[in-house]
């Protein structure tokens, strides 16, 4: 497969829907590479899905760099997007550029993603002007869930105006595409029609230019809770538990290992001297 680029993603708007999924390690990246899904996100959701936290705010630059490196190796042709962790871009433009540089140089991602609308537009512009492509992320922004009073749907009623203003500001700042999370379907449609850059929705309805899901959610691996917008394409958690139970039962009964799993190499005669 040819390498996915931001130009190819932009050319897909209005032509073909864009698919995106998270990955945080090498084996996951390898299966995503085989699937042909266009964009792989090393999201700070890894704090919840991989490390058991209840929020994403504790994610560090080191966490994202550590998890991006194996994904770059496992999915070499996909567009690799790394999340900028909370606190890595909200101090100054200089801090944001330095950390975007680190993600490009140390983690070797193609694009960085950061959360925020009008208030973060100057940061998006600074990073883009410094040479790193940016994917925006507005609506329900998990890094600032505390400020929002929890993981709540944004842009309902009159508040729709603010989310649209956020989308326009992030596009104006130079983002090449934008994630719309947790907003009413009709608002997702309106923003998609108003913007010239691709919108990737998660809980933003059916009319965005693309869709993103968290790997562990869509495969039914993460079972602490299932958000309404998630479709589970399989029940991996149950499948794994059942395989582990079978292993345990076979160890206890002696059914595993079988002869085919064993090694030969020493004769009975040779062993006799060892007893
Ligand atoms: O961290 C993440 O996985 C994300 C997606 C929910 C878009 O930002």
mmCIF file of C-alpha atoms and ligand atoms in Angstrom:
data_model
loop_
_atom_site.group_PDB
_atom_site.id
_atom_site.type_symbol
_atom_site.label_atom_id
_atom_site.label_comp_id
_atom_site.label_asym_id
_atom_site.label_seq_id
_atom_site.Cartn_x
_atom_site.Cartn_y
_atom_site.Cartn_z
ATOM 1 C CA UNK A 1 0.000 0.000 0.000
ATOM 2 C CA UNK A 2 1.206 3.502 -0.789
ATOM 3 C CA UNK A 3 1.880 5.869 2.123
ATOM 4 C CA UNK A 4 -1.210 7.823 3.239
ATOM 5 C CA UNK A 5 -0.645 11.578 3.287
ATOM 6 C CA UNK A 6 -2.541 14.623 4.507
ATOM 7 C CA UNK A 7 -3.052 15.623 0.850
ATOM 8 C CA UNK A 8 -4.730 12.274 0.076
ATOM 9 C CA UNK A 9 -6.941 12.609 3.154
ATOM 10 C CA UNK A 10 -7.989 16.113 2.115
ATOM 11 C CA UNK A 11 -8.763 14.925 -1.420
ATOM 12 C CA UNK A 12 -11.171 12.344 0.043
ATOM 13 C CA UNK A 13 -13.583 15.017 1.350
ATOM 14 C CA UNK A 14 -16.905 14.622 -0.454
ATOM 15 C CA UNK A 15 -15.533 11.689 -2.496
ATOM 16 C CA UNK A 16 -14.904 8.810 -0.097
ATOM 17 C CA UNK A 17 -15.461 8.522 3.661
ATOM 18 C CA UNK A 18 -12.346 8.435 5.839
ATOM 19 C CA UNK A 19 -11.734 5.761 8.496
ATOM 20 C CA UNK A 20 -9.556 6.250 11.561
ATOM 21 C CA UNK A 21 -8.853 4.079 14.594
ATOM 22 C CA UNK A 22 -6.583 4.227 17.630
ATOM 23 C CA UNK A 23 -3.556 1.994 18.142
ATOM 24 C CA UNK A 24 -1.034 2.122 20.941
ATOM 25 C CA UNK A 25 1.321 -0.795 20.230
ATOM 26 C CA UNK A 26 3.023 -2.845 17.507
ATOM 27 C CA UNK A 27 0.618 -5.825 17.130
ATOM 28 C CA UNK A 28 -2.389 -3.508 16.954
ATOM 29 C CA UNK A 29 -0.631 -1.312 14.385
ATOM 30 C CA UNK A 30 0.127 -4.406 12.279
ATOM 31 C CA UNK A 31 -3.550 -5.403 12.092
ATOM 32 C CA UNK A 32 -4.621 -1.830 11.355
ATOM 33 C CA UNK A 33 -2.031 -1.702 8.547
ATOM 34 C CA UNK A 34 -3.536 -4.887 7.042
ATOM 35 C CA UNK A 35 -7.081 -3.457 7.290
ATOM 36 C CA UNK A 36 -6.336 -0.453 5.087
ATOM 37 C CA UNK A 37 -7.906 2.000 7.567
ATOM 38 C CA UNK A 38 -6.457 5.321 6.449
ATOM 39 C CA UNK A 39 -5.505 7.017 9.729
ATOM 40 C CA UNK A 40 -4.035 5.594 12.953
ATOM 41 C CA UNK A 41 -4.286 7.697 16.088
ATOM 42 C CA UNK A 42 -2.070 7.278 19.105
ATOM 43 C CA UNK A 43 -4.688 8.871 21.326
ATOM 44 C CA UNK A 44 -4.264 9.854 24.939
ATOM 45 C CA UNK A 45 -7.271 7.546 25.458
ATOM 46 C CA UNK A 46 -4.495 5.014 26.039
ATOM 47 C CA UNK A 47 -4.467 6.211 29.641
ATOM 48 C CA UNK A 48 -7.955 4.734 30.020
ATOM 49 C CA UNK A 49 -7.908 1.754 27.663
ATOM 50 C CA UNK A 50 -4.347 0.577 28.312
ATOM 51 C CA UNK A 51 -3.453 1.935 31.734
ATOM 52 C CA UNK A 52 -6.801 1.849 33.533
ATOM 53 C CA UNK A 53 -7.042 5.575 34.406
ATOM 54 C CA UNK A 54 -10.465 7.242 34.536
ATOM 55 C CA UNK A 55 -9.284 10.336 32.605
ATOM 56 C CA UNK A 56 -6.758 11.269 29.909
ATOM 57 C CA UNK A 57 -5.204 14.312 31.639
ATOM 58 C CA UNK A 58 -2.333 12.404 33.255
ATOM 59 C CA UNK A 59 -0.882 11.464 29.843
ATOM 60 C CA UNK A 60 2.687 12.715 29.313
ATOM 61 C CA UNK A 61 4.834 13.398 26.267
ATOM 62 C CA UNK A 62 6.879 10.332 27.209
ATOM 63 C CA UNK A 63 3.711 8.171 27.193
ATOM 64 C CA UNK A 64 2.748 9.312 23.681
ATOM 65 C CA UNK A 65 6.305 8.994 22.332
ATOM 66 C CA UNK A 66 6.659 5.519 23.863
ATOM 67 C CA UNK A 67 3.378 4.330 22.317
ATOM 68 C CA UNK A 68 3.811 6.050 18.934
ATOM 69 C CA UNK A 69 7.186 4.446 18.124
ATOM 70 C CA UNK A 70 5.888 0.851 17.769
ATOM 71 C CA UNK A 71 2.823 2.049 15.827
ATOM 72 C CA UNK A 72 5.053 3.784 13.268
ATOM 73 C CA UNK A 73 6.909 0.483 12.816
ATOM 74 C CA UNK A 74 3.729 -1.632 12.586
ATOM 75 C CA UNK A 75 1.705 0.644 10.280
ATOM 76 C CA UNK A 76 4.306 2.190 7.968
ATOM 77 C CA UNK A 77 1.903 3.152 5.175
ATOM 78 C CA UNK A 78 -0.902 4.627 7.269
ATOM 79 C CA UNK A 79 -1.138 8.309 8.299
ATOM 80 C CA UNK A 80 0.124 8.381 11.893
ATOM 81 C CA UNK A 81 -1.435 10.978 14.190
ATOM 82 C CA UNK A 82 -0.127 11.472 17.732
ATOM 83 C CA UNK A 83 -2.136 13.227 20.414
ATOM 84 C CA UNK A 84 -0.513 16.167 22.172
ATOM 85 C CA UNK A 85 -1.100 15.443 25.879
ATOM 86 C CA UNK A 86 -2.861 17.868 28.207
ATOM 87 C CA UNK A 87 -0.313 20.404 29.458
ATOM 88 C CA UNK A 88 2.025 19.976 26.482
ATOM 89 C CA UNK A 89 0.625 22.894 24.421
ATOM 90 C CA UNK A 90 -1.396 25.193 26.685
ATOM 91 C CA UNK A 91 1.472 27.226 28.194
ATOM 92 C CA UNK A 92 2.812 29.106 25.176
ATOM 93 C CA UNK A 93 3.278 28.854 21.416
ATOM 94 C CA UNK A 94 6.954 28.075 22.045
ATOM 95 C CA UNK A 95 6.100 25.173 24.374
ATOM 96 C CA UNK A 96 3.582 23.827 21.844
ATOM 97 C CA UNK A 97 6.070 24.011 18.956
ATOM 98 C CA UNK A 98 8.799 22.352 21.032
ATOM 99 C CA UNK A 99 6.522 19.459 21.954
ATOM 100 C CA UNK A 100 5.163 19.083 18.403
ATOM 101 C CA UNK A 101 8.809 18.955 17.252
ATOM 102 C CA UNK A 102 9.500 16.198 19.805
ATOM 103 C CA UNK A 103 6.587 14.114 18.517
ATOM 104 C CA UNK A 104 7.823 14.469 14.938
ATOM 105 C CA UNK A 105 11.515 13.831 15.710
ATOM 106 C CA UNK A 106 11.399 11.288 18.548
ATOM 107 C CA UNK A 107 8.108 9.456 17.890
ATOM 108 C CA UNK A 108 8.177 9.907 14.063
ATOM 109 C CA UNK A 109 4.453 10.598 13.663
ATOM 110 C CA UNK A 110 3.133 12.398 10.562
ATOM 111 C CA UNK A 111 0.674 14.725 12.275
ATOM 112 C CA UNK A 112 -0.134 15.963 15.795
ATOM 113 C CA UNK A 113 -3.649 16.358 17.176
ATOM 114 C CA UNK A 114 -4.679 18.801 19.856
ATOM 115 C CA UNK A 115 -7.923 19.664 21.596
ATOM 116 C CA UNK A 116 -9.560 23.074 21.691
ATOM 117 C CA UNK A 117 -11.369 25.652 19.562
ATOM 118 C CA UNK A 118 -11.184 29.438 19.302
ATOM 119 C CA UNK A 119 -8.937 29.650 22.399
ATOM 120 C CA UNK A 120 -6.366 27.246 20.873
ATOM 121 C CA UNK A 121 -6.401 28.604 17.302
ATOM 122 C CA UNK A 122 -3.197 30.636 17.826
ATOM 123 C CA UNK A 123 -1.440 27.463 19.026
ATOM 124 C CA UNK A 124 -2.620 25.472 15.994
ATOM 125 C CA UNK A 125 -1.366 28.245 13.707
ATOM 126 C CA UNK A 126 2.016 28.385 15.458
ATOM 127 C CA UNK A 127 2.553 24.622 15.119
ATOM 128 C CA UNK A 128 1.430 24.545 11.469
ATOM 129 C CA UNK A 129 3.651 27.547 10.638
ATOM 130 C CA UNK A 130 6.575 25.759 12.288
ATOM 131 C CA UNK A 131 6.192 22.833 9.870
ATOM 132 C CA UNK A 132 4.037 20.227 11.612
ATOM 133 C CA UNK A 133 0.567 19.334 10.271
ATOM 134 C CA UNK A 134 -2.204 19.578 12.861
ATOM 135 C CA UNK A 135 -5.502 17.758 13.280
ATOM 136 C CA UNK A 136 -7.930 19.728 15.446
ATOM 137 C CA UNK A 137 -10.347 18.230 17.992
ATOM 138 C CA UNK A 138 -13.445 20.111 19.182
ATOM 139 C CA UNK A 139 -16.823 19.454 20.801
ATOM 140 C CA UNK A 140 -16.452 17.048 23.699
ATOM 141 C CA UNK A 141 -12.765 17.408 24.498
ATOM 142 C CA UNK A 142 -11.843 14.776 27.122
ATOM 143 C CA UNK A 143 -8.727 16.673 28.308
ATOM 144 C CA UNK A 144 -10.969 19.478 29.597
ATOM 145 C CA UNK A 145 -13.835 17.263 30.808
ATOM 146 C CA UNK A 146 -13.393 18.674 34.296
ATOM 147 C CA UNK A 147 -14.141 22.176 32.991
ATOM 148 C CA UNK A 148 -17.156 20.786 31.079
ATOM 149 C CA UNK A 149 -18.561 19.043 34.142
ATOM 150 C CA UNK A 150 -17.827 15.575 32.775
ATOM 151 C CA UNK A 151 -17.969 13.730 29.471
ATOM 152 C CA UNK A 152 -21.009 15.677 28.218
ATOM 153 C CA UNK A 153 -22.396 16.203 24.702
ATOM 154 C CA UNK A 154 -21.448 19.708 23.549
ATOM 155 C CA UNK A 155 -23.152 22.161 21.189
ATOM 156 C CA UNK A 156 -26.755 21.546 22.162
ATOM 157 C CA UNK A 157 -29.217 24.367 21.443
ATOM 158 C CA UNK A 158 -27.668 27.847 21.393
ATOM 159 C CA UNK A 159 -24.236 26.370 22.209
ATOM 160 C CA UNK A 160 -24.110 25.022 18.623
ATOM 161 C CA UNK A 161 -22.957 28.516 17.572
ATOM 162 C CA UNK A 162 -19.830 28.199 19.747
ATOM 163 C CA UNK A 163 -18.858 24.795 18.359
ATOM 164 C CA UNK A 164 -19.257 26.093 14.796
ATOM 165 C CA UNK A 165 -17.076 29.105 15.695
ATOM 166 C CA UNK A 166 -14.470 26.674 17.095
ATOM 167 C CA UNK A 167 -14.491 24.642 13.868
ATOM 168 C CA UNK A 168 -14.065 27.725 11.682
ATOM 169 C CA UNK A 169 -11.256 29.067 13.890
ATOM 170 C CA UNK A 170 -9.308 25.794 13.792
ATOM 171 C CA UNK A 171 -9.689 25.575 10.000
ATOM 172 C CA UNK A 172 -8.600 29.221 9.647
ATOM 173 C CA UNK A 173 -5.560 28.451 11.833
ATOM 174 C CA UNK A 174 -4.398 25.895 9.277
ATOM 175 C CA UNK A 175 -5.465 22.485 10.635
ATOM 176 C CA UNK A 176 -5.618 19.932 7.792
ATOM 177 C CA UNK A 177 -8.637 18.149 9.312
ATOM 178 C CA UNK A 178 -10.655 18.137 12.507
ATOM 179 C CA UNK A 179 -12.180 15.624 14.918
ATOM 180 C CA UNK A 180 -15.738 16.426 15.999
ATOM 181 C CA UNK A 181 -16.546 14.589 19.216
ATOM 182 C CA UNK A 182 -19.823 14.283 21.102
ATOM 183 C CA UNK A 183 -22.041 16.795 19.321
ATOM 184 C CA UNK A 184 -25.587 16.569 17.862
ATOM 185 C CA UNK A 185 -25.783 14.907 14.457
ATOM 186 C CA UNK A 186 -27.261 17.972 12.728
ATOM 187 C CA UNK A 187 -24.400 20.140 14.022
ATOM 188 C CA UNK A 188 -21.866 17.587 12.734
ATOM 189 C CA UNK A 189 -23.560 17.818 9.326
ATOM 190 C CA UNK A 190 -23.592 21.617 9.293
ATOM 191 C CA UNK A 191 -19.907 21.893 10.281
ATOM 192 C CA UNK A 192 -18.983 19.294 7.648
ATOM 193 C CA UNK A 193 -20.784 21.318 4.973
ATOM 194 C CA UNK A 194 -19.276 24.641 6.109
ATOM 195 C CA UNK A 195 -15.657 23.461 6.321
ATOM 196 C CA UNK A 196 -13.372 22.780 3.378
ATOM 197 C CA UNK A 197 -11.173 20.465 5.510
ATOM 198 C CA UNK A 198 -12.333 16.890 6.326
ATOM 199 C CA UNK A 199 -14.274 16.324 9.537
ATOM 200 C CA UNK A 200 -13.787 13.032 11.397
ATOM 201 C CA UNK A 201 -16.624 12.262 13.776
ATOM 202 C CA UNK A 202 -16.866 10.311 17.000
ATOM 203 C CA UNK A 203 -20.354 10.601 18.414
ATOM 204 C CA UNK A 204 -21.010 13.362 15.868
ATOM 205 C CA UNK A 205 -23.560 11.548 13.727
ATOM 206 C CA UNK A 206 -23.656 10.052 10.262
ATOM 207 C CA UNK A 207 -22.758 13.021 8.053
ATOM 208 C CA UNK A 208 -19.127 13.788 8.895
ATOM 209 C CA UNK A 209 -16.432 13.122 6.274
ATOM 210 C CA UNK A 210 -15.040 10.261 8.319
ATOM 211 C CA UNK A 211 -15.425 8.281 11.530
ATOM 212 C CA UNK A 212 -13.002 7.402 14.303
ATOM 213 C CA UNK A 213 -13.391 4.821 17.055
ATOM 214 C CA UNK A 214 -11.149 3.663 19.865
ATOM 215 C CA UNK A 215 -9.780 0.188 19.004
ATOM 216 C CA UNK A 216 -10.568 -1.285 22.429
ATOM 217 C CA UNK A 217 -14.154 0.039 22.272
ATOM 218 C CA UNK A 218 -15.011 -1.140 18.762
ATOM 219 C CA UNK A 219 -13.692 -4.657 19.381
ATOM 220 C CA UNK A 220 -15.420 -5.034 22.739
ATOM 221 C CA UNK A 221 -12.074 -5.339 24.558
ATOM 222 C CA UNK A 222 -12.576 -2.400 26.977
ATOM 223 C CA UNK A 223 -15.567 -3.405 29.099
ATOM 224 C CA UNK A 224 -15.696 -0.789 31.900
ATOM 225 C CA UNK A 225 -18.371 1.155 29.989
ATOM 226 C CA UNK A 226 -19.634 1.405 26.408
ATOM 227 C CA UNK A 227 -20.439 4.924 25.142
ATOM 228 C CA UNK A 228 -23.685 5.261 23.099
ATOM 229 C CA UNK A 229 -21.774 6.186 19.925
ATOM 230 C CA UNK A 230 -19.677 2.993 19.943
ATOM 231 C CA UNK A 231 -20.510 0.041 17.719
ATOM 232 C CA UNK A 232 -18.896 -3.151 18.968
ATOM 233 C CA UNK A 233 -17.806 -5.179 15.937
ATOM 234 C CA UNK A 234 -16.884 -8.152 18.117
ATOM 235 C CA UNK A 235 -16.803 -9.233 21.777
ATOM 236 C CA UNK A 236 -13.045 -9.615 22.135
ATOM 237 C CA UNK A 237 -13.117 -9.449 25.924
ATOM 238 C CA UNK A 238 -15.398 -12.499 26.136
ATOM 239 C CA UNK A 239 -13.415 -14.359 23.480
ATOM 240 C CA UNK A 240 -10.154 -13.801 25.354
ATOM 241 C CA UNK A 241 -11.633 -14.793 28.722
ATOM 242 C CA UNK A 242 -13.005 -17.951 27.153
ATOM 243 C CA UNK A 243 -9.612 -18.806 25.578
ATOM 244 C CA UNK A 244 -7.855 -18.187 28.910
ATOM 245 C CA UNK A 245 -10.356 -20.393 30.737
ATOM 246 C CA UNK A 246 -9.792 -23.185 28.223
ATOM 247 C CA UNK A 247 -6.012 -22.843 28.712
ATOM 248 C CA UNK A 248 -6.426 -22.969 32.497
ATOM 249 C CA UNK A 249 -8.676 -26.066 32.275
ATOM 250 C CA UNK A 250 -6.259 -27.809 29.892
ATOM 251 C CA UNK A 251 -3.281 -27.072 32.175
ATOM 252 C CA UNK A 252 -5.178 -28.526 35.110
ATOM 253 C CA UNK A 253 -6.357 -31.613 33.204
ATOM 254 C CA UNK A 254 -3.017 -32.165 31.450
ATOM 255 C CA UNK A 255 -4.588 -31.783 27.994
ATOM 256 C CA UNK A 256 -1.992 -29.055 27.282
ATOM 257 C CA UNK A 257 0.763 -29.364 26.195
ATOM 258 C CA UNK A 258 0.280 -32.138 23.622
ATOM 259 C CA UNK A 259 3.174 -34.117 22.164
ATOM 260 C CA UNK A 260 3.289 -31.739 19.177
ATOM 261 C CA UNK A 261 4.220 -28.891 21.537
ATOM 262 C CA UNK A 262 7.213 -30.724 23.006
ATOM 263 C CA UNK A 263 10.914 -31.086 22.064
ATOM 264 C CA UNK A 264 12.836 -34.319 21.561
ATOM 265 C CA UNK A 265 16.645 -34.494 21.676
ATOM 266 C CA UNK A 266 17.712 -36.760 24.476
ATOM 267 C CA UNK A 267 17.349 -40.565 24.438
ATOM 268 C CA UNK A 268 16.123 -42.781 27.270
ATOM 269 C CA UNK A 269 19.604 -44.320 27.307
ATOM 270 C CA UNK A 270 21.247 -40.924 27.852
ATOM 271 C CA UNK A 271 18.765 -40.058 30.558
ATOM 272 C CA UNK A 272 19.438 -43.283 32.440
ATOM 273 C CA UNK A 273 22.839 -41.901 33.519
ATOM 274 C CA UNK A 274 21.240 -38.809 34.964
ATOM 275 C CA UNK A 275 18.906 -40.573 37.375
HETATM 276 O O1 LIG B 1 -7.563 9.895 22.455
HETATM 277 C C1 LIG B 1 -8.355 9.469 21.594
HETATM 278 O O2 LIG B 1 -8.511 8.258 21.390
HETATM 279 C C2 LIG B 1 -9.100 10.447 20.807
HETATM 280 C C3 LIG B 1 -10.230 9.919 19.977
HETATM 281 C C4 LIG B 1 -11.398 9.706 20.850
HETATM 282 C C5 LIG B 1 -10.543 10.811 18.840
HETATM 283 O O3 LIG B 1 -8.827 11.603 20.855
#
